Coordinates of C-alpha atoms in Angstrom, one line a residue:
X1 CA -51.7 109.2 -35.9
X2 CA -50.6 112.6 -34.6
X3 CA -47.1 113.6 -35.5
X4 CA -45.4 117.0 -35.0
X5 CA -45.6 118.9 -38.3
X6 CA -42.1 120.3 -37.6
X7 CA -40.5 116.9 -38.1
X8 CA -39.4 116.0 -41.6
X9 CA -40.9 112.5 -41.2
X10 CA -44.4 114.1 -40.8
X11 CA -44.6 114.4 -44.6
X12 CA -43.5 110.8 -45.0
X13 CA -46.2 109.1 -42.9
X14 CA -49.1 111.5 -42.3
X15 CA -52.3 111.7 -44.3
X16 CA -54.3 109.4 -46.6
X17 CA -51.9 109.8 -49.5
X18 CA -49.1 108.3 -47.4
X19 CA -50.9 104.9 -46.9
X20 CA -48.5 103.1 -49.3
X21 CA -45.5 104.3 -47.3
X22 CA -47.1 103.3 -44.1
X23 CA -48.0 99.9 -45.5
X24 CA -44.3 99.3 -46.3
X25 CA -43.2 100.6 -43.0
X26 CA -45.6 98.2 -41.2
X27 CA -44.1 95.3 -43.2
X28 CA -40.7 96.4 -41.8
X29 CA -42.0 96.3 -38.2
X30 CA -43.0 99.9 -37.6
X31 CA -46.5 100.2 -36.2
X32 CA -48.5 103.4 -35.7
X33 CA -46.9 104.2 -32.4
X34 CA -43.4 103.9 -33.9
X35 CA -44.3 106.0 -36.9
X36 CA -45.8 108.7 -34.6
X37 CA -42.5 109.2 -32.8
X38 CA -39.4 111.1 -34.1
X39 CA -37.8 108.7 -36.6
X40 CA -34.0 108.7 -36.1
X41 CA -31.4 107.2 -38.4
X42 CA -28.6 105.1 -37.0
X43 CA -25.9 105.4 -39.8
X44 CA -23.5 102.6 -39.0
X45 CA -20.0 102.0 -40.6
X46 CA -19.8 98.5 -39.3
X47 CA -17.7 95.9 -41.2
X48 CA -15.9 92.7 -40.4
X49 CA -12.8 93.7 -42.3
X50 CA -11.2 96.0 -39.7
X51 CA -10.8 96.1 -35.9
X52 CA -11.7 99.8 -36.0
X53 CA -15.3 99.1 -37.0
X54 CA -16.0 95.4 -36.4
X55 CA -17.7 96.0 -33.0
X56 CA -20.1 98.7 -34.2
X57 CA -22.9 96.3 -35.1
X58 CA -23.2 95.5 -31.4
X59 CA -23.0 99.2 -30.4
X60 CA -25.9 100.0 -32.7
X61 CA -28.2 97.8 -30.6
X62 CA -27.4 99.8 -27.5
X63 CA -27.8 103.1 -29.4
X64 CA -31.2 101.8 -30.6
X65 CA -32.2 101.1 -27.0
X66 CA -31.2 104.6 -25.9
X67 CA -33.3 106.1 -28.7
X68 CA -36.3 104.0 -28.0
X69 CA -36.1 104.5 -24.2
X70 CA -36.1 108.3 -24.8
X71 CA -39.2 108.1 -27.1
X72 CA -37.7 107.9 -30.6
X73 CA -37.9 105.3 -33.3
X74 CA -34.6 104.0 -34.7
X75 CA -34.1 103.3 -38.3
X76 CA -30.8 101.5 -39.2
X77 CA -28.6 101.9 -42.2
X78 CA -25.1 100.8 -43.0
X79 CA -22.5 102.4 -45.1
X80 CA -18.9 101.5 -46.1
X81 CA -15.5 101.8 -44.6
X82 CA -12.1 101.6 -46.3
X83 CA -9.5 100.9 -43.6
X84 CA -6.3 102.8 -44.0
X85 CA -4.1 100.5 -41.9
X86 CA -4.9 97.5 -44.2
X87 CA -4.8 99.3 -47.5
X88 CA -1.7 101.4 -46.6
X89 CA 1.1 101.1 -49.1
X90 CA -1.1 99.5 -51.8
X91 CA -3.2 100.7 -54.7
X92 CA -6.2 100.2 -52.4
X93 CA -5.1 103.2 -50.3
X94 CA -6.4 105.4 -53.1
X95 CA -9.9 104.5 -52.1
X96 CA -9.5 105.8 -48.6
X97 CA -10.1 109.5 -49.0
X98 CA -12.6 108.8 -51.8
X99 CA -14.6 106.8 -49.2
X100 CA -15.1 109.9 -47.1
X101 CA -17.2 111.4 -49.9
X102 CA -19.1 108.2 -50.5
X103 CA -19.9 107.8 -46.8
X104 CA -21.1 111.4 -46.5
X105 CA -23.1 111.0 -49.7
X106 CA -24.7 107.7 -48.7
X107 CA -25.7 109.0 -45.3
X108 CA -27.2 112.2 -46.8
X109 CA -29.1 110.2 -49.3
X110 CA -30.4 107.6 -46.9
X111 CA -31.6 110.2 -44.4
X112 CA -33.0 112.7 -47.0
X113 CA -34.6 109.9 -49.0
X114 CA -36.5 108.6 -46.0
X115 CA -37.2 112.1 -44.6
X116 CA -35.9 111.2 -41.2
X117 CA -35.7 113.6 -38.2
X118 CA -32.2 113.1 -36.8
X119 CA -29.1 110.9 -37.2
X120 CA -26.7 109.1 -35.0
X121 CA -23.5 108.2 -36.7
X122 CA -21.4 105.2 -35.4
X123 CA -17.9 105.6 -36.7
X124 CA -14.5 104.0 -36.4
X125 CA -11.7 104.1 -39.0
X126 CA -10.3 107.4 -40.1
X127 CA -12.6 108.7 -42.9
X128 CA -15.8 107.6 -41.3
X129 CA -15.5 110.3 -38.7
X130 CA -15.1 113.4 -40.9
X131 CA -17.6 111.9 -43.3
X132 CA -20.2 111.8 -40.5
X133 CA -19.6 115.5 -39.7
X134 CA -19.8 116.4 -43.4
X135 CA -23.1 114.6 -43.8
X136 CA -24.4 116.2 -40.5
X137 CA -23.4 119.6 -41.9
X138 CA -25.3 119.0 -45.2
X139 CA -28.4 117.6 -43.5
X140 CA -28.5 120.2 -40.7
X141 CA -30.6 117.9 -38.5
X142 CA -30.0 117.0 -34.8
X143 CA -26.9 114.8 -35.0
X144 CA -24.6 112.9 -32.7
X145 CA -21.3 111.3 -33.8
X146 CA -20.2 108.4 -31.6
X147 CA -16.7 107.0 -32.1
X148 CA -16.4 103.3 -31.5
X149 CA -13.3 103.9 -29.5
X150 CA -9.6 103.2 -29.5
X151 CA -8.0 99.8 -29.6
X152 CA -6.0 98.8 -26.5
X153 CA -2.2 98.6 -26.7
X154 CA -0.7 95.5 -28.0
X155 CA 2.1 94.0 -25.9
X156 CA 5.4 92.4 -26.7
X157 CA 7.3 91.7 -23.6
X158 CA 7.1 94.9 -21.6
X159 CA 6.6 97.2 -24.6
X160 CA 3.3 98.6 -25.6
X161 CA 2.6 98.4 -29.4
X162 CA 0.5 100.1 -32.0
X163 CA 0.2 99.5 -35.7
X164 CA 2.8 102.2 -36.1
X165 CA 5.3 99.8 -34.6
X166 CA 4.5 97.2 -37.3
X167 CA 5.1 99.7 -40.1
X168 CA 8.4 100.7 -38.5
X169 CA 9.4 97.1 -38.1
X170 CA 8.9 96.7 -41.9
X171 CA 11.6 99.4 -42.3
X172 CA 13.9 97.8 -39.8
X173 CA 13.4 94.4 -41.5
X174 CA 14.3 95.9 -44.9
X175 CA 17.4 97.4 -43.3
X176 CA 18.4 94.0 -41.9
X177 CA 18.2 95.1 -38.3
X178 CA 15.5 92.6 -37.5
X179 CA 14.7 89.2 -39.0
X180 CA 11.6 87.5 -40.2
X181 CA 10.8 86.0 -36.8
X182 CA 11.0 89.3 -35.0
X183 CA 8.8 91.0 -37.6
X184 CA 6.2 88.2 -37.2
X185 CA 6.2 88.7 -33.4
X186 CA 5.5 92.4 -33.8
X187 CA 2.8 91.7 -36.4
X188 CA 1.0 89.2 -34.1
X189 CA 1.2 91.3 -31.0
X190 CA 0.3 94.8 -32.2
X191 CA -3.5 94.7 -32.5
X192 CA -5.2 92.8 -29.7
X193 CA -8.8 93.3 -30.7
X194 CA -11.5 95.8 -31.6
X195 CA -10.9 99.5 -31.8
X196 CA -9.2 102.1 -34.0
X197 CA -5.5 102.7 -34.1
X198 CA -4.3 103.6 -30.6
X199 CA -2.0 106.6 -31.0
X200 CA -3.1 110.2 -31.7
X201 CA -3.4 109.2 -35.3
X202 CA -6.2 110.3 -37.5
X203 CA -9.1 108.4 -35.9
X204 CA -8.3 109.6 -32.4
X205 CA -7.5 113.1 -33.6
X206 CA -10.8 113.4 -35.4
X207 CA -12.8 111.8 -32.5
X208 CA -11.3 114.5 -30.3
X209 CA -12.3 117.1 -32.9
X210 CA -15.9 115.9 -32.8
X211 CA -16.0 116.5 -29.1
X212 CA -14.7 120.1 -29.5
X213 CA -17.1 120.7 -32.3
X214 CA -19.9 119.8 -29.9
X215 CA -21.2 116.9 -32.1
X216 CA -20.0 114.2 -29.7
X217 CA -20.9 114.5 -26.0
X218 CA -17.8 115.1 -23.9
X219 CA -16.2 111.9 -22.7
X220 CA -18.1 109.4 -24.8
X221 CA -15.5 109.2 -27.6
X222 CA -12.7 108.7 -25.0
X223 CA -14.0 105.3 -23.9
X224 CA -11.9 102.5 -25.5
X225 CA -13.7 100.1 -27.8
X226 CA -13.6 97.1 -25.5
X227 CA -14.2 99.0 -22.3
X228 CA -17.4 97.8 -20.5
X229 CA -18.7 101.3 -20.4
X230 CA -18.9 101.6 -24.2
X231 CA -22.4 100.1 -24.6
X232 CA -23.7 102.5 -22.0
X233 CA -22.1 105.3 -23.9
X234 CA -24.1 104.3 -27.0
X235 CA -27.3 104.2 -25.1
X236 CA -26.5 107.7 -23.7
X237 CA -25.8 109.0 -27.2
X238 CA -29.2 107.8 -28.3
X239 CA -31.0 109.5 -25.4
X240 CA -29.1 112.7 -26.0
X241 CA -30.1 112.7 -29.7
X242 CA -33.8 112.3 -28.9
X243 CA -33.5 115.3 -26.5
X244 CA -31.7 117.3 -29.2
X245 CA -34.6 116.6 -31.6
X246 CA -37.1 118.0 -29.1
X247 CA -35.0 121.0 -28.5
X248 CA -34.2 121.6 -32.1
X249 CA -30.4 121.5 -31.7
X250 CA -29.3 121.1 -35.3
X251 CA -25.8 120.4 -36.5
X252 CA -25.1 123.7 -38.1
X253 CA -25.8 125.5 -34.8
X254 CA -22.8 123.6 -33.5
X255 CA -20.4 123.7 -36.5
X256 CA -19.3 127.3 -36.4
X257 CA -16.0 129.2 -37.0
X258 CA -15.6 129.3 -33.2
X259 CA -16.1 125.5 -32.7
X260 CA -13.9 124.7 -35.6
X261 CA -11.2 126.8 -34.2
X262 CA -11.6 125.0 -30.9
X263 CA -11.1 121.7 -32.8
X264 CA -7.9 123.0 -34.3
X265 CA -6.6 124.0 -30.9
X266 CA -7.4 120.5 -29.5
X267 CA -5.6 118.8 -32.4
X268 CA -2.7 121.1 -32.1
X269 CA -2.3 120.6 -28.4
X270 CA -2.2 116.8 -28.9
X271 CA 0.2 116.9 -31.9
X272 CA -2.5 115.2 -33.9
X273 CA -2.8 114.1 -37.5
X274 CA -2.3 116.5 -40.4
X275 CA -5.4 115.0 -41.8
X276 CA -7.2 117.3 -39.3
X277 CA -6.4 120.1 -41.7
X278 CA -8.0 118.4 -44.7
X279 CA -11.1 117.2 -42.8
X280 CA -11.9 120.3 -40.9
X281 CA -11.7 122.4 -44.1
X282 CA -14.1 119.9 -45.7
X283 CA -16.5 120.1 -42.8
X284 CA -16.4 123.9 -42.8
X285 CA -17.2 124.1 -46.5
X286 CA -20.1 121.6 -46.1
X287 CA -21.5 123.7 -43.3
X288 CA -21.5 126.8 -45.6
X289 CA -18.7 128.6 -43.6
X290 CA -16.9 131.1 -45.8
X291 CA -13.2 130.7 -46.4
X292 CA -12.4 134.0 -44.8
X293 CA -13.9 132.7 -41.6
X294 CA -12.1 129.4 -41.6
X295 CA -9.1 128.6 -43.8
X296 CA -5.8 126.7 -44.0
X297 CA -3.8 129.6 -42.6
X298 CA -5.6 129.4 -39.3
X299 CA -3.8 126.1 -38.6
X300 CA -0.4 127.9 -38.7
X301 CA -1.6 130.8 -36.6
X302 CA -3.1 128.5 -34.0
X303 CA -0.1 126.2 -33.9
X304 CA 2.2 129.1 -33.2
X305 CA 0.1 130.1 -30.2
X306 CA -0.7 126.6 -28.9
X307 CA 1.7 124.4 -27.0
X308 CA 1.6 120.6 -27.2
X309 CA 0.4 119.4 -23.8
X310 CA -0.5 115.7 -24.4
X311 CA 2.4 113.2 -24.6
X312 CA 0.9 110.9 -27.3
X313 CA 2.2 108.7 -30.0
X314 CA 3.4 109.0 -32.7
X315 CA 5.9 111.5 -31.3
X316 CA 5.2 110.9 -27.6
X317 CA 4.9 108.0 -25.2
X318 CA 1.3 107.3 -24.6
X319 CA -1.9 106.1 -26.4
X320 CA -5.5 107.1 -26.4
X321 CA -6.6 104.7 -23.7
X322 CA -3.9 106.2 -21.5
X323 CA -5.3 109.7 -22.1
X324 CA -8.8 108.5 -21.3
X325 CA -7.5 107.0 -18.0
X326 CA -5.7 110.3 -17.2
X327 CA -8.8 112.4 -17.4
X328 CA -9.6 112.4 -21.1
X329 CA -10.9 115.1 -23.4
X330 CA -12.5 116.9 -20.4
X331 CA -9.1 117.3 -18.7
X332 CA -7.5 118.4 -21.9
X333 CA -10.3 120.9 -22.5
X334 CA -10.0 122.2 -18.9
X335 CA -6.3 122.9 -19.4
X336 CA -7.0 124.7 -22.7
X337 CA -10.0 126.6 -21.2
X338 CA -7.9 127.8 -18.2
X339 CA -5.2 129.0 -20.5
X340 CA -7.6 131.0 -22.6
X341 CA -6.8 129.0 -25.7
X342 CA -10.4 128.0 -26.6
X343 CA -13.8 129.7 -26.3
X344 CA -17.0 128.3 -24.9
X345 CA -19.5 126.8 -27.3
X346 CA -22.7 124.9 -27.3
X347 CA -22.9 121.1 -27.6
X348 CA -25.4 118.6 -28.7
X349 CA -26.3 117.8 -25.1
X350 CA -27.7 121.3 -24.6
X351 CA -24.9 122.1 -22.2
X352 CA -21.7 124.0 -23.0
X353 CA -18.2 122.8 -23.6
X354 CA -16.9 124.8 -20.6
X355 CA -19.5 123.3 -18.3
X356 CA -18.4 119.8 -19.3
X357 CA -14.7 120.7 -18.9
X358 CA -15.2 122.2 -15.5
X359 CA -16.2 118.7 -14.3
X360 CA -13.0 117.1 -15.4
X361 CA -11.4 114.6 -13.0
X362 CA -7.6 114.2 -13.2
X363 CA -6.1 110.9 -12.1
X364 CA -3.4 111.6 -9.5
X365 CA 0.1 111.0 -10.8
X366 CA -0.9 110.9 -14.5
X367 CA 1.8 112.0 -17.0
X368 CA -0.2 112.1 -20.2
X369 CA -1.7 115.6 -20.1
X370 CA 0.6 118.4 -18.8
X371 CA 0.0 122.1 -18.4
X372 CA 0.4 124.9 -20.9
X373 CA 2.9 126.5 -18.5
X374 CA 5.1 123.4 -18.7
X375 CA 4.4 122.0 -22.1
X376 CA 5.9 119.1 -24.0
X377 CA 6.6 121.5 -26.9
X378 CA 6.1 125.2 -26.9
X379 CA 4.8 125.2 -30.5
X380 CA 2.0 123.1 -31.9
X381 CA 2.4 120.4 -34.5
X382 CA 1.3 122.1 -37.8
X383 CA 2.8 124.6 -40.2
X384 CA 1.4 126.0 -43.4
X385 CA 4.0 126.9 -46.0
X386 CA 4.0 128.7 -49.3
X387 CA 6.5 129.2 -52.1
X388 CA 7.4 128.4 -55.7
X389 CA 6.8 124.7 -55.0
X390 CA 3.4 125.2 -53.3
X391 CA 1.8 128.5 -54.4
X392 CA -1.6 127.4 -52.8
X393 CA 0.0 126.1 -49.7
X394 CA 1.1 122.8 -48.0
X395 CA 1.1 121.3 -44.5
X396 CA 4.2 120.5 -42.5
X397 CA 4.0 118.0 -39.7
X398 CA 6.2 118.9 -36.7
X399 CA 5.4 116.1 -34.3
X400 CA 8.2 114.1 -33.0
X401 CA 11.1 116.4 -33.8
X402 CA 12.3 119.9 -33.0
X403 CA 13.4 121.0 -36.5
X404 CA 11.9 124.1 -38.1
X405 CA 14.2 124.2 -41.1
X406 CA 15.6 121.7 -43.6
X407 CA 17.5 122.3 -46.8
X408 CA 19.0 119.8 -49.1
X409 CA 18.9 118.2 -52.6
X410 CA 15.7 116.7 -54.0
X411 CA 15.3 113.1 -54.8
X412 CA 12.2 113.0 -57.0
X413 CA 9.9 110.0 -57.5
X414 CA 6.7 109.7 -59.5
X415 CA 4.5 107.7 -57.2
X416 CA 4.8 106.0 -53.8
X417 CA 6.0 102.6 -55.2
X418 CA 9.0 104.1 -56.9
X419 CA 10.1 105.8 -53.7
X420 CA 9.5 102.7 -51.5
X421 CA 11.6 100.7 -53.9
X422 CA 14.5 103.3 -53.8
X423 CA 14.3 103.4 -50.0
X424 CA 14.4 99.6 -49.5
X425 CA 17.5 99.5 -51.9
X426 CA 19.4 102.1 -49.8
X427 CA 19.1 104.8 -52.4
X428 CA 17.9 107.5 -50.0
X429 CA 20.6 109.1 -47.9
X430 CA 20.9 111.5 -44.9
X431 CA 20.3 115.1 -46.1
X432 CA 18.0 114.2 -48.9
X433 CA 14.6 115.8 -49.4
X434 CA 12.4 113.1 -50.8
X435 CA 9.8 114.3 -53.2
X436 CA 6.8 112.0 -54.1
X437 CA 4.4 113.5 -56.7
X438 CA 1.4 112.3 -58.7
X439 CA -0.3 111.3 -55.4
X440 CA -2.7 114.2 -55.0
X441 CA -6.5 114.2 -55.0
X442 CA -6.6 114.1 -58.8
X443 CA -3.3 112.5 -59.5
X444 CA -3.6 109.5 -57.2
X445 CA -6.5 109.7 -57.5
X446 CA -7.4 109.8 -53.9
X447 CA -4.3 111.3 -52.2
X448 CA -2.8 108.3 -50.6
X449 CA -1.2 108.4 -47.2
X450 CA 2.5 107.7 -47.1
X451 CA 2.8 105.7 -43.8
X452 CA 4.5 102.8 -45.5
X453 CA 7.3 105.2 -46.6
X454 CA 7.5 107.4 -43.5
X455 CA 7.5 104.4 -41.2
X456 CA 10.2 102.7 -43.3
X457 CA 12.3 105.8 -43.1
X458 CA 12.0 105.7 -39.3
X459 CA 12.7 102.0 -39.3
X460 CA 15.9 102.5 -41.3
X461 CA 17.1 105.1 -38.8
X462 CA 16.7 108.0 -41.2
X463 CA 13.9 109.8 -39.4
X464 CA 16.0 112.7 -38.2
X465 CA 18.1 113.0 -41.4
X466 CA 15.7 113.3 -44.3
X467 CA 12.6 115.3 -45.2
X468 CA 9.7 114.3 -47.4
X469 CA 7.6 116.5 -49.6
X470 CA 4.5 115.2 -51.4
X471 CA 1.2 116.2 -53.0
X472 CA -0.2 113.2 -51.2
X473 CA -0.9 113.1 -47.5
X474 CA 0.3 111.4 -44.3
X475 CA -1.1 109.0 -41.8
X476 CA -1.6 110.3 -38.3
X477 CA 1.0 107.7 -37.3
X478 CA 3.6 109.6 -39.4
X479 CA 6.3 111.6 -37.6
X480 CA 9.4 113.3 -38.8
X481 CA 10.0 116.3 -41.0
X482 CA 7.1 115.7 -43.4
X483 CA 5.4 118.1 -45.9
X484 CA 2.2 117.1 -47.5
X485 CA -0.9 118.4 -49.4
X486 CA 1.3 120.4 -51.8
X487 CA -1.0 122.5 -53.9
X488 CA -1.5 122.8 -56.8
X489 CA -0.7 119.1 -57.2
X490 CA 1.3 117.7 -60.1
X491 CA -1.7 116.4 -61.9
X492 CA -3.1 119.9 -62.0
X493 CA 0.1 121.4 -63.4
X494 CA 1.5 122.4 -60.0
X495 CA 5.2 123.3 -59.9
X496 CA 6.0 120.2 -57.9
X497 CA 5.7 118.5 -61.3
X498 CA 8.7 120.6 -62.5
X499 CA 11.1 119.6 -59.8
X500 CA 14.0 117.4 -60.8
X501 CA 16.4 115.3 -58.7
X502 CA 19.3 117.4 -57.5
X503 CA 17.3 120.6 -57.2
X504 CA 18.0 122.4 -53.9
X505 CA 14.9 122.8 -51.7
X506 CA 14.6 125.0 -48.6
X507 CA 11.8 124.3 -46.0
X508 CA 11.6 127.1 -43.4
X509 CA 8.7 126.7 -41.0
X510 CA 9.4 130.0 -39.2
X511 CA 9.4 131.9 -42.5
X512 CA 6.5 129.8 -43.8
X513 CA 8.4 129.1 -47.0
X514 CA 9.0 126.0 -49.2
X515 CA 11.0 126.9 -52.3
X516 CA 13.8 126.0 -54.7
X517 CA 16.3 128.1 -56.5
X518 CA 15.7 126.0 -59.7
X519 CA 14.0 127.9 -62.5
X520 CA 10.7 125.9 -62.5
X521 CA 9.0 128.2 -65.0
X522 CA 11.6 127.3 -67.6
X523 CA 10.7 123.6 -67.4
X524 CA 7.8 121.5 -68.7
X525 CA 5.9 119.6 -66.1
X526 CA 6.5 115.9 -65.9
X527 CA 4.2 113.7 -67.9
X528 CA 2.6 111.5 -65.2
X529 CA 1.9 108.0 -66.3
X530 CA -1.7 107.1 -67.1
X531 CA -3.2 104.2 -65.3
X532 CA -5.8 101.9 -66.8
X533 CA -7.5 101.4 -63.4
X534 CA -8.8 105.0 -63.2
X535 CA -12.4 104.1 -64.1
X536 CA -15.7 104.1 -62.4
X537 CA -15.7 105.8 -59.0
X538 CA -12.0 106.6 -59.3
X539 CA -12.6 108.5 -62.6
X540 CA -15.6 110.3 -61.2
X541 CA -13.7 111.4 -58.1
X542 CA -10.7 112.6 -60.1
X543 CA -13.1 114.7 -62.3
X544 CA -14.9 116.2 -59.3
X545 CA -12.5 116.6 -56.5
X546 CA -11.2 120.0 -55.5
X547 CA -7.8 121.2 -54.1
X548 CA -6.4 119.8 -50.9
X549 CA -6.0 123.4 -49.7
X550 CA -9.8 123.6 -49.7
X551 CA -10.4 120.2 -48.1
X552 CA -10.4 118.0 -51.2
X553 CA -14.2 117.9 -51.4
X554 CA -16.3 116.7 -54.4
X555 CA -19.5 118.6 -53.6
X556 CA -18.3 121.9 -55.1
X557 CA -18.4 123.5 -51.7
X558 CA -14.6 123.8 -51.4
X559 CA -13.7 125.7 -54.6

């Protein structure tokens, strides 16, 4: 056998001492020819529990075909997924952000443990996407991230639906504006098959970020899950990865301050999920990028300079398949390129972002992607605020409304369940600033998303009349005046733990301020309730996880 000594797998299979390893590989179906080629991991997040990932097992076969046709040998692994849409509003949601670390860890261990030469990640639901990029950054091997694609819209009459509509219907149901039968109709119609949630929620936001980071070939992530072109996209991803191995295009050559900034611009221009902040910070830290080169304040700076030019849910009209049909990430990129809002950068294909964007084709008459000169909103969808409530910062989501200031009395709840109960019993009123604490990375643990709350607020008709502040986080489907990632969190002694119901809070996006005139220093922090279920992985996570303002990573890279 003759294998390139530059490949990590050379030391796994070459030489007399490696006969036992070769013997076991032969038993698994790898002959000498297979072992002599670049050995490429397919790290799959397939599962039957969620539409976001249920089709990835089939895509893996097409990715394998592309790898083998290009002269590589595919080695398959599977890792976990925790689906946000199913666990939302339950204690299970605490596992979601934790799963990001487990997915990244498991991919790293599988690839390092078998000394493989490259990795193709097949991803779907929210946390699998940033986890793939985090693992790629750690491994620094040739890497491709292929998103399984968006779900198609559900239909109820002439209305297109997403899972967002189901959560909002729950709020409408609790307010008595729709009955059991209407809620059931929405539930049955919203999710027609395979694919991740269809708006510019976290999955589609992060899939777009992978394209602008250069880890996903331009256009492949745009293709919806059930589109007949998706299998060919998986084959192409496999071929591209083998070429990247031969050319030595490793992940850290793509994950740079410039490409991360491009990803922020893309997320901002599409009014994407606030989880982009958390995940890009984590990816940057895993790639060894210093905080002064990429930090939380860049999101505010970029949002002030970047208009929203994609009319996407949750705040807009359209869904990811509509954007794909309009011209996709290439058209969006061309608009941003022509406006001078992004910089050129290399991609895993060996070509540049700008070269790919120049080939964008716009569908005549499309209304999804507009121009920066005539934007949907002049200001992007993120703000970073500081003050005596959040000394280390917090993230405000601006999608779906035009407000830049809110002040009012606090209504404080320890945990999501207490707030949801108050909301469903009509105890939250126009003008309130709802505070949910004890839901941060440590306090949750796991920093639950608050879509059940925020959608119920919308469903009860309060979306324009209340604000929400939390040390937890939000779903990409959330819209309204929402402030999350408050740091330090209550469980780490943060001042949010000293707020009391009735305290006056001012949220001023232009001034980048979130503060109260209450004397927080004179108070003791609230004693958060201890929960007996914080054991095992939950306890380990709570012990290791860092601040949300640094990406909430457990590797120690973010502190």
